[in-house]
Short mmCIF file of C-alpha atoms in Angstrom, two decimals:
data_model
loop_
_atom_site.label_atom_id
_atom_site.label_comp_id
_atom_site.label_asym_id
_atom_site.label_seq_id
_atom_site.Cartn_x
_atom_site.Cartn_y
_atom_site.Cartn_z
CA MET A 1 -23.83 24.90 35.04
CA SER A 2 -23.53 21.49 36.94
CA ASN A 3 -24.88 20.07 33.22
CA ARG A 4 -21.95 21.70 31.69
CA GLU A 5 -19.56 20.19 34.28
CA GLY A 6 -20.87 16.85 33.70
CA GLU A 7 -19.89 17.01 29.83
CA GLY A 8 -16.52 16.52 30.90
CA CYS A 9 -16.57 14.18 33.38
CA PRO A 10 -18.39 11.29 31.27
CA LYS A 11 -15.58 11.72 29.00
CA LYS A 12 -12.98 11.11 31.49
CA ILE A 13 -14.53 7.97 32.45
CA CYS A 14 -14.96 6.96 29.11
CA ASP A 15 -11.03 7.03 28.69
CA ALA A 16 -10.53 5.16 31.47
CA ALA A 17 -12.86 2.54 30.26
CA GLN A 18 -10.86 2.27 27.04
CA ALA A 19 -8.23 0.28 29.07
CA ASN A 20 -11.23 -2.18 29.12
CA LEU A 21 -10.34 -5.15 27.32
CA SER A 22 -14.03 -6.10 26.62
CA LEU A 23 -14.64 -3.29 24.20
CA PRO A 24 -15.45 -4.55 20.62
CA VAL A 25 -12.43 -2.36 19.11
CA ILE A 26 -10.01 -3.28 21.55
CA ALA A 27 -10.90 -7.18 21.18
CA ALA A 28 -10.56 -6.55 17.54
CA PHE A 29 -7.22 -5.15 17.65
CA LYS A 30 -6.22 -7.58 20.19
CA VAL A 31 -6.47 -9.96 17.14
CA PHE A 32 -4.69 -7.86 14.66
CA GLN A 33 -1.66 -7.73 16.93
CA GLN A 34 -1.53 -10.96 17.15
CA GLU A 35 -1.72 -11.51 13.55
CA LEU A 36 0.79 -8.84 12.75
CA ASP A 37 3.42 -10.52 15.17
CA THR A 38 3.20 -13.77 13.88
CA LYS A 39 3.68 -12.46 10.19
CA HIS A 40 6.74 -10.52 11.67
CA ASP A 41 8.26 -13.04 13.35
CA LYS A 42 8.24 -14.98 10.12
CA TYR A 43 9.74 -12.33 8.49
CA GLU A 44 12.75 -11.89 10.80
CA HIS A 45 12.94 -15.66 11.11
CA LEU A 46 13.66 -16.00 7.25
CA VAL A 47 15.95 -12.98 7.22
CA LYS A 48 17.96 -14.61 9.78
CA ILE A 49 18.04 -17.92 7.55
CA SER A 50 18.90 -15.94 4.71
CA ARG A 51 22.36 -14.54 6.24
CA ASP A 52 23.32 -17.89 7.09
CA ILE A 53 22.81 -18.83 3.60
CA THR A 54 24.63 -15.76 2.36
CA ILE A 55 27.83 -16.20 4.82
CA GLU A 56 27.98 -19.99 3.73
CA SER A 57 27.83 -19.25 0.01
CA LYS A 58 30.29 -16.77 0.42
CA ARG A 59 32.77 -18.92 1.85
CA SER A 60 32.24 -21.35 -0.85
CA ILE A 61 33.36 -18.93 -3.08
CA PHE A 62 36.27 -17.99 -1.37
CA LEU A 63 37.15 -21.62 -1.45
CA LEU A 64 36.37 -21.95 -5.22
CA HIS A 65 38.57 -18.88 -5.74
CA ARG A 66 41.42 -21.29 -4.18
CA VAL A 67 41.18 -23.84 -6.53
CA THR A 68 42.77 -22.73 -9.42
CA SER A 69 46.44 -22.55 -7.28
CA LEU A 70 45.73 -26.08 -5.90
CA PRO A 71 47.28 -29.10 -7.13
CA ASP A 72 44.46 -31.33 -6.68
CA ALA A 73 41.17 -29.31 -7.55
CA GLU A 74 38.91 -31.82 -7.43
CA ASP A 75 39.18 -32.01 -3.31
CA ALA A 76 38.34 -28.35 -3.30
CA LEU A 77 35.28 -28.50 -5.85
CA ASN A 78 34.00 -31.90 -3.53
CA GLU A 79 34.67 -29.75 -0.34
CA ALA A 80 32.66 -27.19 -1.82
CA ASP A 81 29.97 -29.30 -2.74
CA VAL A 82 29.90 -30.35 0.92
CA LYS A 83 29.25 -26.81 1.95
CA LEU A 84 26.62 -26.29 -0.62
CA ASP A 85 24.65 -29.16 0.57
CA GLY A 86 24.90 -27.07 4.05
CA VAL A 87 23.31 -24.33 2.22
CA ARG A 88 20.67 -26.56 0.60
CA GLN A 89 19.70 -27.68 3.93
CA LYS A 90 18.95 -23.88 4.91
CA ILE A 91 17.14 -23.51 2.03
CA GLY A 92 14.99 -26.41 3.04
CA GLN A 93 14.14 -24.61 6.12
CA ILE A 94 13.12 -21.50 4.07
CA ALA A 95 10.92 -23.84 2.12
CA GLU A 96 9.60 -25.33 5.15
CA GLU A 97 8.58 -21.73 6.88
CA LEU A 98 7.17 -20.80 3.56
CA ARG A 99 4.59 -23.80 3.13
CA GLY A 100 1.45 -22.75 2.79
CA GLU A 101 2.38 -19.19 2.39
CA ASP A 102 2.22 -17.02 -0.47
CA ILE A 103 6.27 -17.26 -1.30
CA TYR A 104 6.22 -13.49 -3.10
CA GLN A 105 4.67 -12.07 0.63
CA PHE A 106 8.46 -12.88 2.12
CA HIS A 107 10.02 -12.46 -0.94
CA ARG A 108 12.13 -9.51 0.30
CA ALA A 109 13.24 -11.45 3.45
CA PHE A 110 15.29 -14.00 1.57
CA THR A 111 16.38 -12.57 -1.47
CA PRO A 112 20.00 -11.51 -0.69
CA GLY A 113 20.58 -15.45 0.48
CA ILE A 114 19.35 -17.00 -2.77
CA GLN A 115 20.85 -14.73 -4.84
CA GLU A 116 24.33 -15.40 -3.22
CA TYR A 117 23.52 -19.33 -3.34
CA VAL A 118 23.06 -18.85 -7.23
CA GLU A 119 26.25 -16.95 -7.50
CA ALA A 120 28.07 -19.77 -5.22
CA VAL A 121 26.24 -22.78 -7.21
CA SER A 122 26.77 -21.59 -10.48
CA PHE A 123 30.27 -20.67 -10.00
CA LEU A 124 31.19 -24.25 -8.91
CA HIS A 125 29.23 -25.22 -11.81
CA TYR A 126 31.49 -23.26 -14.27
CA ILE A 127 34.61 -24.41 -13.03
CA ARG A 128 33.57 -27.97 -13.31
CA HIS A 129 31.92 -27.89 -16.67
CA ARG A 130 32.56 -24.42 -18.32
CA SER A 131 29.10 -23.63 -18.90
CA LEU A 132 26.14 -21.84 -17.40
CA ILE A 133 24.08 -23.61 -15.00
CA SER A 134 20.37 -23.47 -15.80
CA LEU A 135 17.44 -22.61 -13.58
CA GLU A 136 15.97 -25.88 -13.95
CA GLU A 137 19.22 -27.71 -12.63
CA ILE A 138 19.41 -25.22 -9.64
CA ASN A 139 15.63 -26.18 -9.18
CA ALA A 140 16.46 -29.63 -9.16
CA LYS A 141 18.83 -29.77 -6.50
CA LEU A 142 16.12 -27.87 -4.24
CA VAL A 143 13.85 -30.63 -3.56
CA PHE A 144 13.67 -31.91 0.15
CA MET A 145 12.55 -34.76 2.06
CA ARG A 146 10.66 -33.98 5.24
CA THR A 147 9.53 -36.79 7.65
CA GLU A 148 5.97 -35.72 8.75
CA LYS A 149 5.87 -35.57 12.69
CA GLY A 150 2.01 -35.82 13.07
CA SER A 151 1.48 -39.38 13.29
CA ALA A 152 -1.84 -39.22 13.78
CA GLU A 153 -2.89 -40.14 10.38
CA ALA A 154 -0.18 -42.87 10.32
CA GLN A 155 0.50 -42.81 6.60
CA PRO A 156 2.12 -45.63 4.78
CA HIS A 157 4.63 -42.92 2.97
CA ALA A 158 5.58 -40.74 5.81
CA ALA A 159 7.92 -38.49 3.88
CA GLN A 160 6.92 -35.66 2.35
CA VAL A 161 8.59 -33.60 -0.53
CA LEU A 162 9.12 -30.19 -0.31
CA THR A 163 10.29 -28.06 -3.03
CA PHE A 164 11.82 -24.84 -3.61
CA GLN A 165 11.84 -22.83 -6.76
CA VAL A 166 14.07 -20.09 -7.33
CA MET A 167 12.49 -17.10 -9.51
CA PRO A 168 14.31 -16.18 -12.33
CA SER A 169 14.69 -12.52 -11.30
CA ASP A 170 16.78 -14.10 -8.47
CA TYR A 171 18.55 -15.99 -10.86
CA LEU A 172 19.19 -13.66 -13.10
CA LEU A 173 20.94 -11.36 -10.22
CA GLY A 174 22.96 -14.28 -9.06
CA VAL A 175 24.44 -14.81 -12.52
CA ALA A 176 25.25 -11.07 -12.89
CA ASP A 177 27.30 -11.76 -9.41
CA LEU A 178 28.79 -14.55 -10.81
CA THR A 179 30.36 -12.37 -13.76
CA GLY A 180 32.43 -10.46 -10.52
CA GLU A 181 33.58 -13.69 -9.39
CA LEU A 182 34.84 -15.19 -12.92
CA MET A 183 36.81 -11.80 -13.38
CA ARG A 184 38.63 -12.43 -10.34
CA MET A 185 39.16 -15.87 -11.43
CA CYS A 186 40.60 -14.66 -14.34
CA ILE A 187 42.92 -12.25 -12.84
CA SER A 188 44.36 -14.68 -10.54
CA SER A 189 44.66 -17.49 -13.35
CA VAL A 190 46.91 -15.00 -15.08
CA GLY A 191 48.80 -14.94 -12.02
CA ASN A 192 49.36 -18.45 -11.54
CA GLY A 193 50.81 -18.66 -15.30
CA ASP A 194 47.48 -20.04 -16.74
CA ILE A 195 47.07 -18.91 -20.38
CA ASP A 196 43.98 -20.62 -21.42
CA THR A 197 41.49 -19.81 -19.09
CA PRO A 198 41.45 -15.95 -19.55
CA PHE A 199 40.23 -16.49 -23.01
CA GLN A 200 37.68 -19.01 -22.32
CA LEU A 201 36.60 -16.54 -19.47
CA SER A 202 36.17 -13.70 -21.71
CA GLN A 203 34.50 -15.54 -24.37
CA PHE A 204 31.83 -16.89 -21.46
CA LEU A 205 31.38 -13.32 -20.04
CA ARG A 206 30.94 -11.82 -23.58
CA GLN A 207 27.97 -14.35 -24.31
CA ILE A 208 26.52 -13.36 -20.40
CA HIS A 209 27.06 -9.70 -21.27
CA ASP A 210 25.55 -10.52 -24.36
CA GLY A 211 22.34 -12.18 -22.63
CA PHE A 212 21.85 -9.25 -20.49
CA SER A 213 22.10 -6.81 -23.45
CA TYR A 214 19.17 -8.87 -24.88
CA ILE A 215 16.81 -8.54 -21.91
CA GLY A 216 17.97 -4.92 -21.11
CA ASN A 217 15.69 -2.95 -19.21
CA THR A 218 12.79 -5.27 -19.54
CA GLY A 219 13.83 -7.13 -16.12
CA PRO A 220 13.98 -6.25 -12.42
CA TYR A 221 15.23 -2.53 -11.63
CA GLU A 222 18.45 -3.98 -9.90
CA VAL A 223 19.54 -5.61 -13.43
CA SER A 224 20.45 -2.47 -15.36
CA LYS A 225 22.60 -1.36 -12.12
CA LYS A 226 24.30 -4.82 -12.42
CA LEU A 227 24.77 -4.43 -15.87
CA TYR A 228 27.10 -1.46 -15.50
CA THR A 229 29.39 -3.67 -13.19
CA LEU A 230 29.34 -6.54 -15.61
CA ARG A 231 30.63 -4.45 -18.35
CA GLN A 232 33.51 -2.96 -16.18
CA SER A 233 34.43 -6.83 -15.58
CA LEU A 234 34.28 -7.84 -18.91
CA GLY A 235 36.78 -4.69 -19.91
CA LYS A 236 39.12 -5.84 -17.45
CA VAL A 237 38.95 -9.52 -18.79
CA GLU A 238 39.18 -8.40 -22.41
CA ASP A 239 42.04 -5.90 -21.35
CA ALA A 240 43.56 -8.96 -19.60
CA CYS A 241 43.43 -11.03 -22.85
CA TYR A 242 44.51 -8.21 -25.00
CA ALA A 243 47.78 -8.08 -22.97
CA LEU A 244 48.19 -11.65 -23.07
CA ARG A 245 48.32 -11.70 -26.66
CA VAL A 246 50.40 -8.85 -27.65
CA ARG A 247 53.01 -9.27 -25.07
CA GLY A 248 52.46 -12.65 -24.09
CA SER A 249 54.97 -14.41 -26.94
CA GLU A 250 57.44 -12.11 -25.71
CA ILE A 251 57.58 -12.07 -21.88
CA PRO A 252 58.76 -15.31 -20.29
CA LYS A 253 56.03 -16.93 -18.28
CA HIS A 254 57.37 -16.32 -14.66
CA MET A 255 56.90 -12.80 -15.46
CA LEU A 256 53.54 -12.63 -16.90
CA ALA A 257 52.13 -11.81 -13.32
CA ASP A 258 54.03 -8.94 -12.89
CA VAL A 259 53.41 -7.17 -16.35
CA PHE A 260 49.63 -8.07 -15.68
CA SER A 261 49.51 -6.67 -12.28
CA SER A 262 50.70 -3.59 -13.03
CA ARG A 263 48.14 -3.03 -16.03
CA THR A 264 45.08 -4.24 -14.08
CA THR A 265 45.56 -1.21 -11.30
CA LEU A 266 46.44 0.77 -14.13
CA ILE A 267 42.78 0.39 -15.44
CA ASP A 268 40.77 0.12 -12.38
CA PRO A 269 41.96 0.27 -8.75
CA ASP A 270 38.78 -0.73 -7.22
CA GLU A 271 37.29 -4.27 -7.40
CA GLY A 272 34.06 -4.45 -9.25
CA LEU A 273 32.54 -6.63 -6.69
CA VAL A 274 28.90 -5.96 -5.10
CA MET B 1 21.20 -25.29 -22.36
CA SER B 2 23.34 -23.07 -23.83
CA VAL B 3 23.63 -19.30 -22.18
CA THR B 4 21.84 -17.91 -25.03
CA GLU B 5 18.91 -20.39 -25.02
CA MET B 6 19.08 -19.70 -20.88
CA PHE B 7 18.38 -16.17 -21.53
CA SER B 8 16.13 -16.16 -24.23
CA TYR B 9 13.88 -18.26 -21.70
CA ILE B 10 14.46 -15.38 -18.82
CA GLN B 11 13.38 -12.93 -21.28
CA GLY B 12 10.23 -14.86 -22.33
CA PHE B 13 9.30 -15.15 -18.37
CA LEU B 14 10.04 -11.33 -18.34
CA SER B 15 7.57 -10.03 -20.83
CA ALA B 16 4.89 -12.47 -19.86
CA ASP B 17 5.21 -10.90 -16.18
CA HIS B 18 5.09 -7.67 -18.00
CA ASP B 19 2.02 -8.44 -19.99
CA VAL B 20 0.32 -9.40 -16.79
CA ARG B 21 1.28 -6.14 -14.81
CA GLU B 22 0.04 -3.92 -17.83
CA ASP B 23 -3.54 -5.83 -17.44
CA ILE B 24 -3.59 -5.20 -13.67
CA ARG B 25 -2.82 -1.61 -14.09
CA LYS B 26 -5.57 -1.42 -16.22
CA VAL B 27 -8.12 -2.65 -14.20
CA VAL B 28 -6.22 -0.68 -11.13
CA GLN B 29 -7.13 2.58 -13.33
CA VAL B 30 -10.74 2.13 -13.47
CA LEU B 31 -10.98 0.96 -9.96
CA GLU B 32 -9.21 4.55 -8.75
CA GLN B 33 -11.83 6.30 -10.66
CA THR B 34 -14.51 4.47 -9.25
CA ALA B 35 -12.75 5.39 -5.85
CA ARG B 36 -12.41 9.02 -6.91
CA GLU B 37 -16.44 8.80 -7.67
CA ILE B 38 -17.13 7.72 -3.88
CA LEU B 39 -14.96 9.89 -2.51
CA THR B 40 -16.27 13.14 -4.44
CA LEU B 41 -19.91 12.21 -3.07
CA LEU B 42 -18.70 11.53 0.38
CA GLN B 43 -16.99 14.83 0.83
CA SER B 44 -20.44 16.75 0.30
CA VAL B 45 -20.96 15.58 3.83
CA HIS B 46 -18.55 18.51 4.79
CA GLN B 47 -20.96 21.03 3.24
CA PRO B 48 -23.17 22.44 5.79
CA SER B 49 -26.27 21.14 3.63
CA GLY B 50 -24.84 17.82 3.50
CA PHE B 51 -25.49 16.69 7.20
CA LYS B 52 -28.98 16.26 6.86
CA GLU B 53 -27.93 14.31 3.63
CA ILE B 54 -25.70 11.51 5.07
CA PRO B 55 -28.42 8.68 4.91
CA SER B 56 -28.74 9.16 1.37
CA LYS B 57 -25.38 10.01 0.25
CA CYS B 58 -24.42 6.91 2.15
CA ALA B 59 -27.33 4.69 0.11
CA LYS B 60 -25.42 6.20 -2.85
CA ALA B 61 -22.27 5.45 -2.35
CA ARG B 62 -23.19 1.82 -1.70
CA GLU B 63 -24.43 1.65 -4.71
CA LEU B 64 -20.97 2.61 -6.49
CA PHE B 65 -19.50 -0.08 -4.34
CA CYS B 66 -21.29 -2.77 -6.46
CA THR B 67 -19.24 -1.54 -9.11
CA VAL B 68 -16.56 -1.79 -7.29
CA GLN B 69 -17.39 -5.56 -6.53
CA THR B 70 -17.90 -6.29 -10.40
CA GLN B 71 -14.30 -4.45 -10.93
CA MET B 72 -12.78 -6.34 -8.32
CA ALA B 73 -14.07 -9.53 -9.84
CA ASP B 74 -12.27 -8.38 -13.01
CA LEU B 75 -9.06 -7.80 -11.29
CA LYS B 76 -9.37 -11.18 -9.86
CA THR B 77 -9.06 -12.66 -13.21
CA LYS B 78 -5.94 -11.28 -14.43
CA PHE B 79 -3.37 -13.19 -12.45
CA PRO B 80 -3.09 -16.38 -10.59
CA VAL B 81 -4.48 -16.19 -7.14
CA GLU B 82 -1.53 -17.54 -5.30
CA GLN B 83 0.96 -14.67 -6.50
CA TYR B 84 -1.35 -12.20 -4.77
CA TYR B 85 1.87 -10.48 -3.31
CA ARG B 86 3.66 -10.62 -6.25
CA PHE B 87 1.66 -7.79 -8.15
CA HIS B 88 0.15 -6.32 -4.48
CA GLU B 89 1.91 -3.09 -4.84
CA HIS B 90 -0.16 -2.34 -8.14
CA TRP B 91 -3.14 -2.28 -5.98
CA ARG B 92 -2.09 -1.64 -2.71
CA PHE B 93 -2.88 1.99 -2.90
CA VAL B 94 -6.25 1.94 -4.32
CA LEU B 95 -7.27 -1.12 -1.79
CA GLN B 96 -6.58 1.25 1.16
CA ARG B 97 -8.50 4.03 -0.45
CA LEU B 98 -11.39 1.97 -0.95
CA ALA B 99 -11.16 0.38 2.78
CA PHE B 100 -10.90 4.07 3.80
CA LEU B 101 -14.18 4.87 2.05
CA ALA B 102 -15.87 1.75 3.13
CA ALA B 103 -15.12 2.22 6.78
CA PHE B 104 -16.18 5.99 6.05
CA VAL B 105 -19.55 4.80 5.02
CA VAL B 106 -20.00 2.40 7.65
CA TYR B 107 -18.74 5.17 10.33
CA LEU B 108 -21.56 7.73 8.86
CA GLU B 109 -24.00 4.95 8.88
CA SER B 110 -23.79 3.40 12.46
CA GLU B 111 -20.68 5.53 14.06
CA THR B 112 -19.03 1.92 14.79
CA LEU B 113 -15.75 0.94 13.62
CA VAL B 114 -16.16 -1.23 10.52
CA THR B 115 -14.48 -4.76 10.99
CA ARG B 116 -12.27 -6.36 8.04
CA GLU B 117 -14.84 -8.70 7.24
CA GLU B 118 -17.19 -5.81 6.72
CA VAL B 119 -15.07 -4.41 4.46
CA ALA B 120 -13.90 -7.35 2.83
CA GLN B 121 -17.72 -8.05 2.24
CA ILE B 122 -18.24 -4.50 0.67
CA LEU B 123 -15.40 -4.67 -1.58
CA GLY B 124 -16.46 -8.26 -2.50
CA ILE B 125 -13.02 -9.75 -1.96
CA GLU B 126 -11.88 -12.43 0.95
CA VAL B 127 -10.54 -11.98 4.48
CA VAL B 128 -8.19 -15.01 4.81
CA ARG B 129 -5.49 -15.30 2.21
CA GLU B 130 -6.20 -18.92 1.39
CA LYS B 131 -9.87 -17.91 0.03
CA GLY B 132 -8.48 -15.93 -2.85
CA PHE B 133 -7.97 -12.43 -3.33
CA HIS B 134 -7.95 -10.90 0.29
CA LEU B 135 -7.69 -7.76 1.90
CA ASP B 136 -4.25 -7.71 3.57
CA ILE B 137 -4.31 -6.62 7.38
CA GLU B 138 -1.95 -3.77 6.83
CA ASP B 139 -3.99 -2.29 4.33
CA TYR B 140 -7.52 -2.52 6.21
CA LEU B 141 -5.24 -0.87 9.13
CA ALA B 142 -3.95 1.87 6.79
CA GLY B 143 -7.83 2.53 5.41
CA VAL B 144 -9.04 3.01 9.16
CA LEU B 145 -6.25 5.57 9.86
CA ILE B 146 -7.33 7.58 6.54
CA MET B 147 -10.93 7.59 8.22
CA ALA B 148 -9.33 9.09 11.58
CA SER B 149 -7.83 12.15 9.59
CA GLU B 150 -11.03 12.51 7.64
CA LEU B 151 -13.17 12.49 10.79
CA SER B 152 -11.18 15.07 12.52
CA ARG B 153 -11.63 17.22 9.48
CA LEU B 154 -15.64 16.27 9.85
CA ALA B 155 -15.31 17.21 13.57
CA VAL B 156 -14.41 20.90 12.43
CA ASN B 157 -17.04 21.47 9.98
CA SER B 158 -19.75 19.71 11.91
CA VAL B 159 -19.15 22.48 14.48
CA THR B 160 -19.25 25.04 11.71
CA ALA B 161 -22.73 23.46 10.52
CA GLY B 162 -24.11 23.85 13.92
CA ASP B 163 -23.90 20.33 14.74
CA TYR B 164 -21.88 20.43 18.28
CA ASN B 165 -22.66 16.74 19.69
CA ARG B 166 -20.53 15.20 16.59
CA PRO B 167 -17.55 16.18 17.94
CA LEU B 168 -17.90 14.45 21.29
CA ARG B 169 -18.92 11.15 19.74
CA ILE B 170 -15.91 11.51 17.14
CA SER B 171 -13.80 11.88 19.80
CA ASN B 172 -14.99 9.02 21.75
CA PHE B 173 -14.32 6.92 18.66
CA ILE B 174 -11.03 8.06 17.89
CA ASN B 175 -9.63 7.60 21.35
CA GLU B 176 -10.95 4.25 21.06
CA LEU B 177 -9.05 3.56 17.72
CA ASP B 178 -5.77 5.15 19.41
CA SER B 179 -5.92 2.85 22.33
CA GLY B 180 -6.48 0.19 19.74
CA PHE B 181 -3.31 1.22 17.62
CA ARG B 182 -1.42 1.65 20.56
CA LEU B 183 -1.53 -2.51 21.26
CA LEU B 184 0.23 -2.93 17.76
CA ASN B 185 3.60 -3.71 17.76
CA LEU B 186 4.35 -1.74 14.13
CA LYS B 187 7.49 -2.43 12.36
CA ASN B 188 9.44 0.73 10.75
CA ASP B 189 7.07 0.64 8.05
CA PRO B 190 4.91 2.79 5.76
CA LEU B 191 1.82 1.97 8.39
CA ARG B 192 4.14 2.83 11.26
CA LYS B 193 4.46 6.23 9.44
CA ARG B 194 0.69 6.51 9.02
CA TYR B 195 0.34 5.90 12.55
CA ASP B 196 2.27 8.49 13.82
CA GLY B 197 -0.27 10.76 12.23
CA LEU B 198 -2.85 9.63 14.29
CA LYS B 199 -1.75 11.81 17.31
CA TYR B 200 -2.39 14.94 15.61
CA ASP B 201 -6.05 13.85 14.69
CA VAL B 202 -6.62 13.02 17.92
CA LYS B 203 -4.97 16.50 19.12
CA LYS B 204 -7.38 18.19 17.02
CA ILE B 205 -10.38 16.87 17.99
CA GLU B 206 -9.61 17.46 21.28
CA GLU B 207 -9.21 21.01 21.29
CA VAL B 208 -12.66 21.04 18.83
CA VAL B 209 -14.00 19.38 22.22
CA TYR B 210 -12.51 21.87 24.23
CA ASP B 211 -13.87 24.81 22.41
CA LEU B 212 -17.24 23.39 22.53
CA SER B 213 -17.06 22.33 26.18
CA ILE B 214 -15.60 25.68 27.48
CA ARG B 215 -18.51 27.49 25.85
CA GLY B 216 -21.02 25.01 27.05
CA LEU B 217 -21.89 24.39 23.32
CA ALA B 218 -21.65 20.90 23.85
CA LYS B 219 -24.95 19.56 25.10
CA GLU B 220 -27.95 18.39 23.67
CA PRO B 221 -28.64 19.73 19.78
CA GLU B 222 -31.82 21.42 20.78
CA ALA B 223 -29.26 23.76 23.18
CA GLY B 224 -26.95 23.84 20.81
CA GLY B 225 -29.60 25.29 17.76
CA ASP B 226 -30.33 28.45 19.43
CA LYS B 227 -26.74 30.11 19.38
#
């Protein structure tokens, strides 16, 4: 009998001993704890930078929407450029954070910010040059010089080049978002009595749409979702051009905006902005 | 660069990516097949007759792990090593399974928790990312958790087979694991979900131990044998 009770007791003692950190299993898990915490911290930090990038990029996009109605567009464009320079500094922080890491391990942490940046920078590029910015042009701007703090080596060139490569999938999704902005730009330029821009835009959007149809569903999963929104935007712009062509010659310029706004509300009351 | 050129460039990138994934999928399928073979082999320890054959089963499993090593080497050649996490989801599942199997074999042999280094060595891969194809820490932990539920099953079956001491040893082991996992700050991810299942394994084993001790069966094997 005493023997049987004896079986229960050592187990309790054993339980208490498990709090003891000298056990090999516990010691191993201490190491795992540290490793996981470092990883999660890094991830959180990247998410935070990505959010800042998103906010700043959104602001530049809003600024760029104002360009069409301003007398001196060049000023606003330069201001947007300065803002985007700030964003690029933040991307530099991401690059720094990812130094020596597998970029794909943390990709999900910063992909929203990068997509928004691609959207902003390509929007600026379109307004300036009326063409699509290429992936290389984006990447070329994301080269950072970092001065090395560890002076122990005392190298002659203390500056180190750090680059960030936007992934093709992020580029693709950013360009898909760009089309939404272009649609808004088209509508607002009609409001300003600008007759040429809508036609340019519809042509450009059609090219992008064809490009996306060419990629089809071989791309990432989100592309097919964005393709649907892209179709809607294209439809709106094409309808706008149609309205301008048919009624433009009949209606006095100052009334164009009214005609147009009544048409668009008829087509689709919600904004295809995602 | 015109819009069309840009899109055909991206398309080229995407189809290259697709090809790599296709290659990886094929190798992973083979790996999954081997993992199933090992699992089938080890499942027989739950049979009453299987308890005596544990060492031979483990030796056979070790042989099969050599096949795994060559298949892993094949997988490594399918993509650039610095892009491990780009394709991670393709082999995550099978790697967790293999980590479980390796941990299970080591437990059956020595009744200790396999270290991450040992698992990596059994599978023929690296521990740290810098050195090449490695075992992600979360995959290792997931494998250990799968083993915990296998051990709770083993505790039940070893009672059926008349081995009344094993559940006690398993209970100690699982309790140790449980307090280890308590040290981790898990995020709300798949690993956390799986960890939440550990308490049920702990509970089940405790019930088995309770049943044994209340009947006085949890003693030396000779005493348990005459029941």
